[in-house]
PDB file of C-alpha atoms in Angstrom:
ATOM      1  CA  MET A   1     111.556  99.652 106.953  1.00  0.00           C
ATOM      2  CA  LYS A   2     110.929  95.843 106.755  1.00  0.00           C
ATOM      3  CA  LYS A   3     113.955  93.470 106.852  1.00  0.00           C
ATOM      4  CA  LEU A   4     113.419  89.728 106.138  1.00  0.00           C
ATOM      5  CA  VAL A   5     116.386  87.788 107.984  1.00  0.00           C
ATOM      6  CA  LEU A   6     116.163  84.465 107.287  1.00  0.00           C
ATOM      7  CA  PHE A   7     117.819  82.551 110.226  1.00  0.00           C
ATOM      8  CA  LEU A   8     116.401  79.381 109.314  1.00  0.00           C
ATOM      9  CA  LEU A   9     118.166  76.205 106.789  1.00  0.00           C
ATOM     10  CA  LEU A  10     115.415  76.347 103.652  1.00  0.00           C
ATOM     11  CA  ALA A  11     117.806  74.865 101.162  1.00  0.00           C
ATOM     12  CA  LEU A  12     117.668  71.235 102.039  1.00  0.00           C
ATOM     13  CA  PHE A  13     114.775  69.215 103.881  1.00  0.00           C
ATOM     14  CA  VAL A  14     114.772  66.144 105.491  1.00  0.00           C
ATOM     15  CA  THR A  15     112.428  64.187 103.388  1.00  0.00           C
ATOM     16  CA  ALA A  16     111.256  60.761 105.431  1.00  0.00           C
ATOM     17  CA  CYS A  17     107.888  60.041 104.345  1.00  0.00           C
ATOM     18  CA  GLY A  18     104.854  60.366 106.892  1.00  0.00           C
ATOM     19  CA  ASP A  19     107.052  61.162 109.790  1.00  0.00           C
ATOM     20  CA  PRO A  20     106.985  64.875 111.337  1.00  0.00           C
ATOM     21  CA  ALA A  21     109.507  64.298 113.682  1.00  0.00           C
ATOM     22  CA  VAL A  22     112.893  65.539 111.977  1.00  0.00           C
ATOM     23  CA  ASP A  23     116.673  65.443 113.943  1.00  0.00           C
ATOM     24  CA  VAL A  24     117.733  68.784 112.594  1.00  0.00           C
ATOM     25  CA  GLN A  25     121.457  67.148 113.793  1.00  0.00           C
ATOM     26  CA  GLU A  26     120.495  65.452 110.553  1.00  0.00           C
ATOM     27  CA  VAL A  27     120.400  68.252 107.901  1.00  0.00           C
ATOM     28  CA  GLU A  28     123.355  69.744 106.749  1.00  0.00           C
ATOM     29  CA  TYR A  29     124.137  72.933 106.550  1.00  0.00           C
ATOM     30  CA  ARG A  30     125.049  74.831 103.987  1.00  0.00           C
ATOM     31  CA  PRO A  31     125.793  78.445 103.770  1.00  0.00           C
ATOM     32  CA  ARG A  32     123.311  80.438 101.478  1.00  0.00           C
ATOM     33  CA  ILE A  33     122.875  83.961 100.128  1.00  0.00           C
ATOM     34  CA  THR A  34     119.693  85.184 101.797  1.00  0.00           C
ATOM     35  CA  VAL A  35     117.646  88.105  99.174  1.00  0.00           C
ATOM     36  CA  GLU A  36     114.515  90.074  99.451  1.00  0.00           C
ATOM     37  CA  ALA A  37     114.434  92.166  96.567  1.00  0.00           C
ATOM     38  CA  TYR A  38     111.101  93.600  94.879  1.00  0.00           C
ATOM     39  CA  VAL A  39     110.395  94.887  91.677  1.00  0.00           C
ATOM     40  CA  TYR A  40     107.876  97.725  91.522  1.00  0.00           C
ATOM     41  CA  PRO A  41     106.432  99.378  88.078  1.00  0.00           C
ATOM     42  CA  GLY A  42     106.992 103.167  88.451  1.00  0.00           C
ATOM     43  CA  GLU A  43     109.479 102.812  91.272  1.00  0.00           C
ATOM     44  CA  GLN A  44     112.980 103.004  91.451  1.00  0.00           C
ATOM     45  CA  ILE A  45     114.236  99.323  92.444  1.00  0.00           C
ATOM     46  CA  LYS A  46     115.567 100.204  96.112  1.00  0.00           C
ATOM     47  CA  ASP A  47     116.035  98.686  99.750  1.00  0.00           C
ATOM     48  CA  ILE A  48     117.270  95.373  98.684  1.00  0.00           C
ATOM     49  CA  VAL A  49     118.220  93.600 101.193  1.00  0.00           C
ATOM     50  CA  LEU A  50     121.283  90.720 101.044  1.00  0.00           C
ATOM     51  CA  THR A  51     121.896  88.507 104.643  1.00  0.00           C
ATOM     52  CA  ARG A  52     123.104  85.089 105.172  1.00  0.00           C
ATOM     53  CA  ASN A  53     121.598  82.134 106.527  1.00  0.00           C
ATOM     54  CA  PHE A  54     123.114  80.386 109.867  1.00  0.00           C
ATOM     55  CA  GLU A  55     122.852  76.661 111.303  1.00  0.00           C
ATOM     56  CA  LEU A  56     120.336  75.783 113.008  1.00  0.00           C
ATOM     57  CA  GLU A  57     121.304  75.318 117.300  1.00  0.00           C
ATOM     58  CA  GLN A  58     124.241  77.490 116.912  1.00  0.00           C
ATOM     59  CA  PRO A  59     124.944  81.001 118.388  1.00  0.00           C
ATOM     60  CA  ILE A  60     124.074  83.635 116.032  1.00  0.00           C
ATOM     61  CA  ASP A  61     126.883  86.710 115.111  1.00  0.00           C
ATOM     62  CA  THR A  62     124.376  89.013 114.619  1.00  0.00           C
ATOM     63  CA  ALA A  63     127.119  91.882 113.270  1.00  0.00           C
ATOM     64  CA  ALA A  64     127.828  89.158 110.440  1.00  0.00           C
ATOM     65  CA  ILE A  65     124.051  89.004 109.066  1.00  0.00           C
ATOM     66  CA  LEU A  66     124.384  91.592 106.417  1.00  0.00           C
ATOM     67  CA  LEU A  67     126.227  91.108 103.333  1.00  0.00           C
ATOM     68  CA  LEU A  68     128.813  94.033 103.179  1.00  0.00           C
ATOM     69  CA  PRO A  69     130.239  94.728  99.832  1.00  0.00           C
ATOM     70  CA  ASN A  70     134.102  95.043 101.631  1.00  0.00           C
ATOM     71  CA  VAL A  71     133.609  92.151 104.260  1.00  0.00           C
ATOM     72  CA  ASN A  72     131.565  89.532 102.255  1.00  0.00           C
ATOM     73  CA  GLN A  73     133.427  90.541  98.495  1.00  0.00           C
ATOM     74  CA  VAL A  74     129.530  91.331  97.375  1.00  0.00           C
ATOM     75  CA  ASN A  75     129.102  91.745  93.985  1.00  0.00           C
ATOM     76  CA  ALA A  76     125.503  92.626  92.469  1.00  0.00           C
ATOM     77  CA  THR A  77     123.658  93.131  89.550  1.00  0.00           C
ATOM     78  CA  ILE A  78     120.236  93.690  88.056  1.00  0.00           C
ATOM     79  CA  ASN A  79     120.435  93.464  84.387  1.00  0.00           C
ATOM     80  CA  GLY A  80     123.843  94.029  84.484  1.00  0.00           C
ATOM     81  CA  VAL A  81     123.825  97.269  86.442  1.00  0.00           C
ATOM     82  CA  PRO A  82     125.872  97.055  89.513  1.00  0.00           C
ATOM     83  CA  LEU A  83     123.664  97.738  92.372  1.00  0.00           C
ATOM     84  CA  VAL A  84     124.578 100.629  95.314  1.00  0.00           C
ATOM     85  CA  PHE A  85     125.398  99.450  99.070  1.00  0.00           C
ATOM     86  CA  ASP A  86     123.478 102.560 100.814  1.00  0.00           C
ATOM     87  CA  PRO A  87     125.181 102.527 104.722  1.00  0.00           C
ATOM     88  CA  SER A  88     122.535 104.674 106.166  1.00  0.00           C
ATOM     89  CA  THR A  89     119.993 101.791 105.504  1.00  0.00           C
ATOM     90  CA  PHE A  90     122.055  98.832 105.278  1.00  0.00           C
ATOM     91  CA  THR A  91     120.524  98.118 101.707  1.00  0.00           C
ATOM     92  CA  TYR A  92     121.505  97.845  98.465  1.00  0.00           C
ATOM     93  CA  TYR A  93     119.947 100.096  95.691  1.00  0.00           C
ATOM     94  CA  THR A  94     120.040 101.104  91.614  1.00  0.00           C
ATOM     95  CA  ASN A  95     118.824 104.140  89.511  1.00  0.00           C
ATOM     96  CA  ILE A  96     116.841 101.805  87.583  1.00  0.00           C
ATOM     97  CA  ILE A  97     112.551 102.944  87.451  1.00  0.00           C
ATOM     98  CA  GLY A  98     111.274  99.820  87.447  1.00  0.00           C
ATOM     99  CA  ASP A  99     108.618  99.136  83.870  1.00  0.00           C
ATOM    100  CA  TYR A 100     105.750  97.297  82.905  1.00  0.00           C
ATOM    101  CA  ASN A 101     105.644  93.695  81.207  1.00  0.00           C
ATOM    102  CA  THR A 102     109.653  93.385  81.729  1.00  0.00           C
ATOM    103  CA  SER A 103     111.879  90.886  82.691  1.00  0.00           C
ATOM    104  CA  TYR A 104     114.940  91.494  85.513  1.00  0.00           C
ATOM    105  CA  GLU A 105     117.297  89.439  86.149  1.00  0.00           C
ATOM    106  CA  LEU A 106     119.366  89.552  89.839  1.00  0.00           C
ATOM    107  CA  LYS A 107     122.688  87.998  90.132  1.00  0.00           C
ATOM    108  CA  VAL A 108     124.274  87.676  93.748  1.00  0.00           C
ATOM    109  CA  SER A 109     127.785  86.639  94.192  1.00  0.00           C
ATOM    110  CA  ALA A 110     129.704  86.881  97.869  1.00  0.00           C
ATOM    111  CA  ARG A 111     131.799  85.079  99.896  1.00  0.00           C
ATOM    112  CA  ILE A 112     130.450  83.769 102.988  1.00  0.00           C
ATOM    113  CA  ASP A 113     132.543  81.621 105.513  1.00  0.00           C
ATOM    114  CA  GLY A 114     135.346  81.581 103.471  1.00  0.00           C
ATOM    115  CA  ILE A 115     133.071  79.831 100.488  1.00  0.00           C
ATOM    116  CA  ASP A 116     132.062  81.963  97.564  1.00  0.00           C
ATOM    117  CA  LEU A 117     128.744  81.402  96.456  1.00  0.00           C
ATOM    118  CA  GLU A 118     126.259  82.657  93.687  1.00  0.00           C
ATOM    119  CA  THR A 119     122.678  83.265  92.938  1.00  0.00           C
ATOM    120  CA  SER A 120     120.406  84.395  90.521  1.00  0.00           C
ATOM    121  CA  ALA A 121     116.866  84.899  89.930  1.00  0.00           C
ATOM    122  CA  VAL A 122     114.102  86.398  87.107  1.00  0.00           C
ATOM    123  CA  THR A 123     111.291  88.356  87.525  1.00  0.00           C
ATOM    124  CA  THR A 124     108.590  89.684  85.290  1.00  0.00           C
ATOM    125  CA  THR A 125     106.638  92.668  86.026  1.00  0.00           C
ATOM    126  CA  PRO A 126     102.833  92.434  85.850  1.00  0.00           C
ATOM    127  CA  SER A 127     101.217  94.054  82.641  1.00  0.00           C
ATOM    128  CA  PRO A 128      99.720  97.586  83.032  1.00  0.00           C
ATOM    129  CA  GLY A 129      95.646  97.396  83.836  1.00  0.00           C
ATOM    130  CA  PHE A 130      95.918  97.015  87.668  1.00  0.00           C
ATOM    131  CA  ASP A 131      93.671  99.949  89.029  1.00  0.00           C
ATOM    132  CA  LEU A 132      92.162 100.491  92.393  1.00  0.00           C
ATOM    133  CA  LEU A 133      88.514 102.766  91.658  1.00  0.00           C
ATOM    134  CA  ASP A 134      88.740 104.349  94.882  1.00  0.00           C
ATOM    135  CA  ASN A 135      91.722 105.370  96.929  1.00  0.00           C
ATOM    136  CA  ASP A 136      89.580 106.832 100.209  1.00  0.00           C
ATOM    137  CA  LEU A 137      86.830 105.224 101.355  1.00  0.00           C
ATOM    138  CA  GLY A 138      86.266 108.180 104.060  1.00  0.00           C
ATOM    139  CA  ASP A 139      84.323 107.350 107.176  1.00  0.00           C
ATOM    140  CA  LEU A 140      82.861 103.973 107.370  1.00  0.00           C
ATOM    141  CA  ILE A 141      80.700 102.513 110.594  1.00  0.00           C
ATOM    142  CA  TYR A 142      81.845  99.336 112.575  1.00  0.00           C
ATOM    143  CA  ARG A 143      80.311  96.243 111.268  1.00  0.00           C
ATOM    144  CA  GLU A 144      77.568  98.576 109.177  1.00  0.00           C
ATOM    145  CA  ASN A 145      79.452  99.690 106.301  1.00  0.00           C
ATOM    146  CA  PRO A 146      82.183  97.131 104.610  1.00  0.00           C
ATOM    147  CA  ALA A 147      85.217  98.470 103.111  1.00  0.00           C
ATOM    148  CA  ASN A 148      85.009  97.625  99.746  1.00  0.00           C
ATOM    149  CA  ILE A 149      87.941  97.469  97.517  1.00  0.00           C
ATOM    150  CA  LYS A 150      87.518  97.546  93.969  1.00  0.00           C
ATOM    151  CA  PHE A 151      89.435  97.188  91.461  1.00  0.00           C
ATOM    152  CA  THR A 152      90.636  96.476  87.585  1.00  0.00           C
ATOM    153  CA  PRO A 153      92.869  93.556  87.455  1.00  0.00           C
ATOM    154  CA  SER A 154      96.500  93.378  85.348  1.00  0.00           C
ATOM    155  CA  PRO A 155      95.695  91.037  82.589  1.00  0.00           C
ATOM    156  CA  GLY A 156      97.299  87.693  83.145  1.00  0.00           C
ATOM    157  CA  THR A 157      98.169  88.374  86.852  1.00  0.00           C
ATOM    158  CA  ASP A 158      95.745  86.328  89.210  1.00  0.00           C
ATOM    159  CA  PHE A 159      97.526  87.000  92.460  1.00  0.00           C
ATOM    160  CA  TYR A 160      96.298  89.755  94.785  1.00  0.00           C
ATOM    161  CA  ALA A 161      97.554  90.634  98.387  1.00  0.00           C
ATOM    162  CA  PHE A 162      96.136  92.778 100.645  1.00  0.00           C
ATOM    163  CA  SER A 163      97.747  94.686 103.107  1.00  0.00           C
ATOM    164  CA  ILE A 164      96.100  96.291 105.806  1.00  0.00           C
ATOM    165  CA  ARG A 165      97.314  98.437 108.477  1.00  0.00           C
ATOM    166  CA  ALA A 166      95.459 100.583 111.838  1.00  0.00           C
ATOM    167  CA  GLU A 167      97.499 103.391 111.097  1.00  0.00           C
ATOM    168  CA  ASN A 168      96.804 104.721 115.181  1.00  0.00           C
ATOM    169  CA  ALA A 169      96.353 101.962 116.603  1.00  0.00           C
ATOM    170  CA  THR A 170      96.302 101.651 120.520  1.00  0.00           C
ATOM    171  CA  LEU A 171      95.147 100.191 123.564  1.00  0.00           C
ATOM    172  CA  ASP A 172      92.413 102.644 123.818  1.00  0.00           C
ATOM    173  CA  ASN A 173      90.712 102.311 120.665  1.00  0.00           C
ATOM    174  CA  PHE A 174      91.026  98.308 120.307  1.00  0.00           C
ATOM    175  CA  ILE A 175      87.579  97.222 119.606  1.00  0.00           C
ATOM    176  CA  TYR A 176      87.282  95.019 122.762  1.00  0.00           C
ATOM    177  CA  ASP A 177      83.638  94.480 122.242  1.00  0.00           C
ATOM    178  CA  ASN A 178      84.568  92.373 119.033  1.00  0.00           C
ATOM    179  CA  PRO A 179      82.193  89.258 118.377  1.00  0.00           C
ATOM    180  CA  PHE A 180      85.506  87.199 117.350  1.00  0.00           C
ATOM    181  CA  ILE A 181      87.279  87.352 120.794  1.00  0.00           C
ATOM    182  CA  PRO A 182      84.660  89.147 123.068  1.00  0.00           C
ATOM    183  CA  ASP A 183      86.969  88.441 126.279  1.00  0.00           C
ATOM    184  CA  LEU A 184      90.180  89.696 124.917  1.00  0.00           C
ATOM    185  CA  THR A 185      91.514  92.022 128.105  1.00  0.00           C
ATOM    186  CA  ARG A 186      94.103  94.709 128.092  1.00  0.00           C
ATOM    187  CA  GLU A 187      96.745  92.969 129.202  1.00  0.00           C
ATOM    188  CA  ASP A 188      96.179  90.054 126.737  1.00  0.00           C
ATOM    189  CA  LEU A 189      96.614  92.717 124.075  1.00  0.00           C
ATOM    190  CA  GLU A 190      99.856  94.436 125.224  1.00  0.00           C
ATOM    191  CA  ASP A 191     101.219  91.043 124.617  1.00  0.00           C
ATOM    192  CA  THR A 192     100.019  90.583 120.896  1.00  0.00           C
ATOM    193  CA  PHE A 193      99.431  93.733 119.961  1.00  0.00           C
ATOM    194  CA  ASN A 194     101.014  93.872 116.418  1.00  0.00           C
ATOM    195  CA  ASP A 195      99.478  90.744 115.832  1.00  0.00           C
ATOM    196  CA  PHE A 196      96.051  92.762 115.438  1.00  0.00           C
ATOM    197  CA  ARG A 197      97.233  95.685 114.289  1.00  0.00           C
ATOM    198  CA  TYR A 198      98.996  94.469 111.045  1.00  0.00           C
ATOM    199  CA  GLN A 199      96.432  91.875 108.985  1.00  0.00           C
ATOM    200  CA  TYR A 200      96.725  90.549 105.310  1.00  0.00           C
ATOM    201  CA  ASN A 201      94.721  88.746 103.123  1.00  0.00           C
ATOM    202  CA  LEU A 202      94.812  87.100  99.581  1.00  0.00           C
ATOM    203  CA  LEU A 203      92.470  86.575  96.202  1.00  0.00           C
ATOM    204  CA  ILE A 204      93.981  83.610  94.251  1.00  0.00           C
ATOM    205  CA  ASN A 205      93.482  82.367  90.581  1.00  0.00           C
ATOM    206  CA  VAL A 206      91.396  85.512  89.628  1.00  0.00           C
ATOM    207  CA  ASP A 207      89.832  86.254  86.432  1.00  0.00           C
ATOM    208  CA  SER A 208      92.457  88.465  85.557  1.00  0.00           C
ATOM    209  CA  TYR A 209      90.753  89.201  82.042  1.00  0.00           C
ATOM    210  CA  SER A 210      87.508  90.183  83.971  1.00  0.00           C
ATOM    211  CA  SER A 211      85.562  92.961  81.958  1.00  0.00           C
ATOM    212  CA  VAL A 212      84.132  93.936  85.416  1.00  0.00           C
ATOM    213  CA  PRO A 213      86.013  95.118  88.509  1.00  0.00           C
ATOM    214  CA  LEU A 214      86.936  92.525  90.851  1.00  0.00           C
ATOM    215  CA  GLU A 215      86.188  93.278  94.584  1.00  0.00           C
ATOM    216  CA  TYR A 216      87.631  92.349  97.932  1.00  0.00           C
ATOM    217  CA  GLU A 217      85.746  93.205 100.702  1.00  0.00           C
ATOM    218  CA  VAL A 218      88.004  93.933 104.377  1.00  0.00           C
ATOM    219  CA  LEU A 219      86.011  92.113 107.121  1.00  0.00           C
ATOM    220  CA  GLY A 220      85.861  92.660 110.687  1.00  0.00           C
ATOM    221  CA  LEU A 221      88.491  89.910 111.042  1.00  0.00           C
ATOM    222  CA  ASP A 222      91.085  92.564 109.435  1.00  0.00           C
ATOM    223  CA  THR A 223      90.264  95.369 111.708  1.00  0.00           C
ATOM    224  CA  TRP A 224      90.715  95.258 115.183  1.00  0.00           C
ATOM    225  CA  PHE A 225      90.932  98.921 116.090  1.00  0.00           C
ATOM    226  CA  TYR A 226      88.534 101.974 115.589  1.00  0.00           C
ATOM    227  CA  SER A 227      91.316 104.242 113.595  1.00  0.00           C
ATOM    228  CA  ASN A 228      92.365 104.792 109.966  1.00  0.00           C
ATOM    229  CA  TYR A 229      93.451 102.161 108.076  1.00  0.00           C
ATOM    230  CA  SER A 230      95.842 102.087 104.841  1.00  0.00           C
ATOM    231  CA  VAL A 231      95.871  99.071 102.676  1.00  0.00           C
ATOM    232  CA  ILE A 232      98.162  98.214 100.362  1.00  0.00           C
ATOM    233  CA  VAL A 233      97.064  96.465  97.164  1.00  0.00           C
ATOM    234  CA  TYR A 234      99.439  94.161  95.561  1.00  0.00           C
ATOM    235  CA  ALA A 235      99.513  92.192  91.851  1.00  0.00           C
ATOM    236  CA  GLY A 236     101.785  89.654  92.412  1.00  0.00           C
ATOM    237  CA  ASP A 237     104.045  88.001  89.290  1.00  0.00           C
ATOM    238  CA  LYS A 238     104.676  84.230  90.388  1.00  0.00           C
ATOM    239  CA  ASN A 239     107.641  84.501  91.952  1.00  0.00           C
ATOM    240  CA  PHE A 240     105.481  87.126  94.324  1.00  0.00           C
ATOM    241  CA  LYS A 241     102.837  84.213  94.818  1.00  0.00           C
ATOM    242  CA  ASP A 242     104.734  81.644  95.299  1.00  0.00           C
ATOM    243  CA  PHE A 243     106.691  82.866  98.074  1.00  0.00           C
ATOM    244  CA  VAL A 244     103.621  84.311  99.731  1.00  0.00           C
ATOM    245  CA  LEU A 245     102.135  80.924  99.567  1.00  0.00           C
ATOM    246  CA  THR A 246     104.835  78.751 100.551  1.00  0.00           C
ATOM    247  CA  ALA A 247     107.447  80.478 102.659  1.00  0.00           C
ATOM    248  CA  LYS A 248     105.725  79.578 105.460  1.00  0.00           C
ATOM    249  CA  GLN A 249     104.177  76.492 104.581  1.00  0.00           C
ATOM    250  CA  VAL A 250     107.487  73.900 104.682  1.00  0.00           C
ATOM    251  CA  GLN A 251     105.312  70.725 106.333  1.00  0.00           C
ATOM    252  CA  GLN A 252     102.860  69.220 104.621  1.00  0.00           C
ATOM    253  CA  PRO A 253     100.074  67.334 106.958  1.00  0.00           C
ATOM    254  CA  ASP A 254     101.116  64.107 106.323  1.00  0.00           C
ATOM    255  CA  GLY A 255     104.554  65.133 108.141  1.00  0.00           C
ATOM    256  CA  ASN A 256     106.813  65.638 104.636  1.00  0.00           C
ATOM    257  CA  PHE A 257     109.201  68.729 104.733  1.00  0.00           C
ATOM    258  CA  ILE A 258     109.207  70.565 101.737  1.00  0.00           C
ATOM    259  CA  GLU A 259     110.908  73.505 100.514  1.00  0.00           C
ATOM    260  CA  PRO A 260     109.371  77.009  99.839  1.00  0.00           C
ATOM    261  CA  ALA A 261     109.549  77.801  96.032  1.00  0.00           C
ATOM    262  CA  PHE A 262     112.372  80.617  96.094  1.00  0.00           C
ATOM    263  CA  HIS A 263     113.053  80.559  92.554  1.00  0.00           C
ATOM    264  CA  LEU A 264     116.699  81.698  93.285  1.00  0.00           C
ATOM    265  CA  GLU A 265     119.259  79.760  91.614  1.00  0.00           C
ATOM    266  CA  GLY A 266     122.331  78.574  92.699  1.00  0.00           C
ATOM    267  CA  ASP A 267     123.156  79.483  96.303  1.00  0.00           C
ATOM    268  CA  GLY A 268     120.245  81.814  96.987  1.00  0.00           C
ATOM    269  CA  ILE A 269     116.968  81.389  99.281  1.00  0.00           C
ATOM    270  CA  GLY A 270     114.595  84.228 100.007  1.00  0.00           C
ATOM    271  CA  VAL A 271     112.811  86.050  97.240  1.00  0.00           C
ATOM    272  CA  PHE A 272     113.202  88.102  93.855  1.00  0.00           C
ATOM    273  CA  ALA A 273     109.552  88.906  93.247  1.00  0.00           C
ATOM    274  CA  SER A 274     107.562  91.636  91.074  1.00  0.00           C
ATOM    275  CA  ALA A 275     104.172  93.342  91.456  1.00  0.00           C
ATOM    276  CA  VAL A 276     102.225  96.528  90.882  1.00  0.00           C
ATOM    277  CA  ARG A 277     100.975  98.183  93.853  1.00  0.00           C
ATOM    278  CA  ASP A 278      98.597 100.914  95.098  1.00  0.00           C
ATOM    279  CA  THR A 279      97.254 102.422  98.391  1.00  0.00           C
ATOM    280  CA  LEU A 280      93.400 103.099  99.384  1.00  0.00           C
ATOM    281  CA  THR A 281      92.473 104.614 103.220  1.00  0.00           C
ATOM    282  CA  PHE A 282      89.515 104.626 105.158  1.00  0.00           C
ATOM    283  CA  ASN A 283      88.400 105.450 108.319  1.00  0.00           C
ATOM    284  CA  LEU A 284      86.580 103.105 110.851  1.00  0.00           C
ATOM    285  CA  LEU A 285      84.108 104.591 113.312  1.00  0.00           C
ATOM    286  CA  GLN A 286      82.151 103.516 116.486  1.00  0.00           C
ATOM    287  CA  ASN A 287      78.380 102.843 116.060  1.00  0.00           C
ATOM    288  CA  ASN A 288      76.734 105.643 118.447  1.00  0.00           C
TER     289      ASN A 288
END
């Protein structure tokens, strides 16, 4: 299970105009509750990860990363329903099933470094309407039969993310004769394997009220192995969109540092967002 742990201080950035050289010693460290939580209509709300941030250039106590109910006096709710800690996964959950076009409020309080902190956030799930026209594209020939993902959008939701994964990727079925990085060696791939296995792409500001299906074509830069592929398509709310677009883009071209759009009030950083999601598959074959 993917767990998001934010080690960097994201709550306060230096705003010296146009100066990309930032002395991290000048940045005031403040403990924060770090949140990773998503709501998906039709699914149980679970796998909520609550952690903490750490001061830059200081040793990180890995045993203290997770916020634990007894150790950190965690109190967390969604729409007033207490979250339950699962010691087998070190995540929080509730039996609430996500619904369409519904607002959910997350509230978390915890003690970090002897300081009582609180954060809250609201996400509103997309409206019904998003639907993949085909969940299995079958066998496709590399660079001859593109994987065209067609879907009807969710009205009012203009952001769609595609998580593309080669399911049985190995060093043996990598496409070494690809036209993009033709000189890549087996030794090179050993160091960057997951950079090729996992890909993602986005559609932004689409016509969410389109009367015809929208389409995304999985390109060669998305597929680096002769393999079975799974593509998870997300129709994301504003929180989802803003986090994906800003979480890694913290420095502007002129050198200014900016804070990502977290949509968490109080003492929190991270993401509390919602999306409708579905999965399709295809099998990429070599041209004989």
